mmCIF file of C-alpha atoms in Angstrom:
data_model
loop_
_atom_site.group_PDB
_atom_site.id
_atom_site.type_symbol
_atom_site.label_atom_id
_atom_site.label_comp_id
_atom_site.label_asym_id
_atom_site.label_seq_id
_atom_site.Cartn_x
_atom_site.Cartn_y
_atom_site.Cartn_z
ATOM 1 C CA SER A 159 4.908 -2.623 16.708
ATOM 2 C CA THR A 160 1.586 -4.412 17.079
ATOM 3 C CA HIS A 161 -1.923 -3.195 16.475
ATOM 4 C CA LEU A 162 -5.051 -5.221 16.461
ATOM 5 C CA GLY A 163 -3.178 -8.611 16.846
ATOM 6 C CA HIS A 164 -0.922 -7.707 13.868
ATOM 7 C CA SER A 165 2.657 -7.319 14.037
ATOM 8 C CA PHE A 166 4.201 -4.617 11.893
ATOM 9 C CA PRO A 167 8.029 -4.679 11.306
ATOM 10 C CA THR A 168 9.935 -1.537 11.897
ATOM 11 C CA ARG A 169 13.296 -0.667 9.896
ATOM 12 C CA ARG A 170 15.845 1.915 10.445
ATOM 13 C CA SER A 171 16.579 4.010 7.340
ATOM 14 C CA SER A 172 19.933 2.459 7.021
ATOM 15 C CA ASP A 173 18.201 -0.881 6.616
ATOM 16 C CA LEU A 174 16.779 0.469 3.262
ATOM 17 C CA SER A 175 20.007 0.625 1.548
ATOM 18 C CA GLU A 176 19.186 -2.445 -0.183
ATOM 19 C CA ARG A 177 18.250 -2.348 -3.726
ATOM 20 C CA LEU A 178 14.429 -1.329 -4.287
ATOM 21 C CA ASP A 179 12.461 -0.726 -7.421
ATOM 22 C CA CYS A 180 9.940 1.441 -5.677
ATOM 23 C CA LEU A 181 9.587 3.210 -2.266
ATOM 24 C CA ILE A 182 6.145 4.147 -1.266
ATOM 25 C CA VAL A 183 5.707 6.905 1.215
ATOM 26 C CA GLY A 184 2.484 6.374 3.222
ATOM 27 C CA GLY A 185 1.097 3.139 4.454
ATOM 28 C CA GLY A 186 -2.555 4.121 4.315
ATOM 29 C CA PRO A 187 -5.032 2.185 2.099
ATOM 30 C CA VAL A 188 -3.754 3.510 -1.206
ATOM 31 C CA GLY A 189 -0.004 3.138 -0.254
ATOM 32 C CA LEU A 190 -0.682 -0.497 0.897
ATOM 33 C CA LEU A 191 -2.689 -1.404 -2.343
ATOM 34 C CA ALA A 192 -0.100 0.342 -4.621
ATOM 35 C CA GLY A 193 2.514 -1.644 -2.955
ATOM 36 C CA TYR A 194 0.667 -4.970 -2.990
ATOM 37 C CA TRP A 195 0.014 -4.455 -6.889
ATOM 38 C CA LEU A 196 3.611 -3.463 -7.596
ATOM 39 C CA HIS A 197 4.855 -6.629 -5.576
ATOM 40 C CA THR A 198 2.660 -8.902 -7.641
ATOM 41 C CA LYS A 199 4.264 -7.622 -10.665
ATOM 42 C CA GLY A 200 7.592 -8.637 -9.378
ATOM 43 C CA PHE A 201 8.986 -5.202 -8.198
ATOM 44 C CA LYS A 202 10.776 -4.924 -5.014
ATOM 45 C CA VAL A 203 8.933 -2.567 -2.874
ATOM 46 C CA ALA A 204 9.207 -0.815 0.476
ATOM 47 C CA ILE A 205 6.567 1.214 2.148
ATOM 48 C CA TYR A 206 7.551 4.111 4.659
ATOM 49 C CA GLU A 207 4.974 4.940 7.230
ATOM 50 C CA ARG A 208 5.886 7.610 9.857
ATOM 51 C CA GLN A 209 3.143 6.449 12.400
ATOM 52 C CA ALA A 210 3.904 3.484 14.673
ATOM 53 C CA VAL A 211 0.460 1.992 14.414
ATOM 54 C CA PRO A 212 -2.298 1.980 11.465
ATOM 55 C CA TYR A 213 -4.708 4.906 11.636
ATOM 56 C CA ALA A 214 -7.821 4.025 13.292
ATOM 57 C CA LEU A 215 -10.484 5.696 11.249
ATOM 58 C CA PRO A 216 -11.524 4.927 7.814
ATOM 59 C CA ARG A 217 -9.617 6.526 4.718
ATOM 60 C CA ALA A 218 -9.806 6.347 1.040
ATOM 61 C CA VAL A 219 -13.439 5.642 1.084
ATOM 62 C CA MET A 220 -14.404 7.371 -2.216
ATOM 63 C CA PHE A 221 -15.318 5.157 -5.334
ATOM 64 C CA ASP A 222 -15.464 7.444 -8.268
ATOM 65 C CA HIS A 223 -15.217 6.449 -11.979
ATOM 66 C CA GLU A 224 -11.381 6.474 -11.961
ATOM 67 C CA VAL A 225 -11.222 4.046 -9.052
ATOM 68 C CA ARG A 226 -13.839 1.869 -10.695
ATOM 69 C CA LEU A 227 -11.682 1.852 -13.933
ATOM 70 C CA ILE A 228 -8.726 0.764 -12.067
ATOM 71 C CA ALA A 229 -10.613 -1.787 -10.330
ATOM 72 C CA TRP A 230 -12.046 -3.250 -13.643
ATOM 73 C CA LEU A 231 -8.556 -3.092 -15.307
ATOM 74 C CA ARG A 232 -7.155 -5.115 -12.373
ATOM 75 C CA GLY A 233 -9.725 -7.695 -12.922
ATOM 76 C CA MET A 234 -11.597 -6.873 -9.532
ATOM 77 C CA LEU A 235 -14.972 -6.183 -11.126
ATOM 78 C CA ASN A 236 -17.098 -8.450 -13.406
ATOM 79 C CA SER A 237 -18.133 -5.654 -15.641
#
């Protein structure tokens, strides 16, 4: 499928029979970020999203102390 000029490949469940280290259910902001981080650490990741196109409204917009800690531990913040 295509959304905002980006192409998103679709797979049938039978295509997921390949070896995976992690299957993430939900391709929202948190699922995509988790998948990205795991991938950068060498894990073979698949993300399952039931919707054909990304959700149009903002999600995962809260930035609390736990999110700040995670971002700091990942080197995303200076202090």
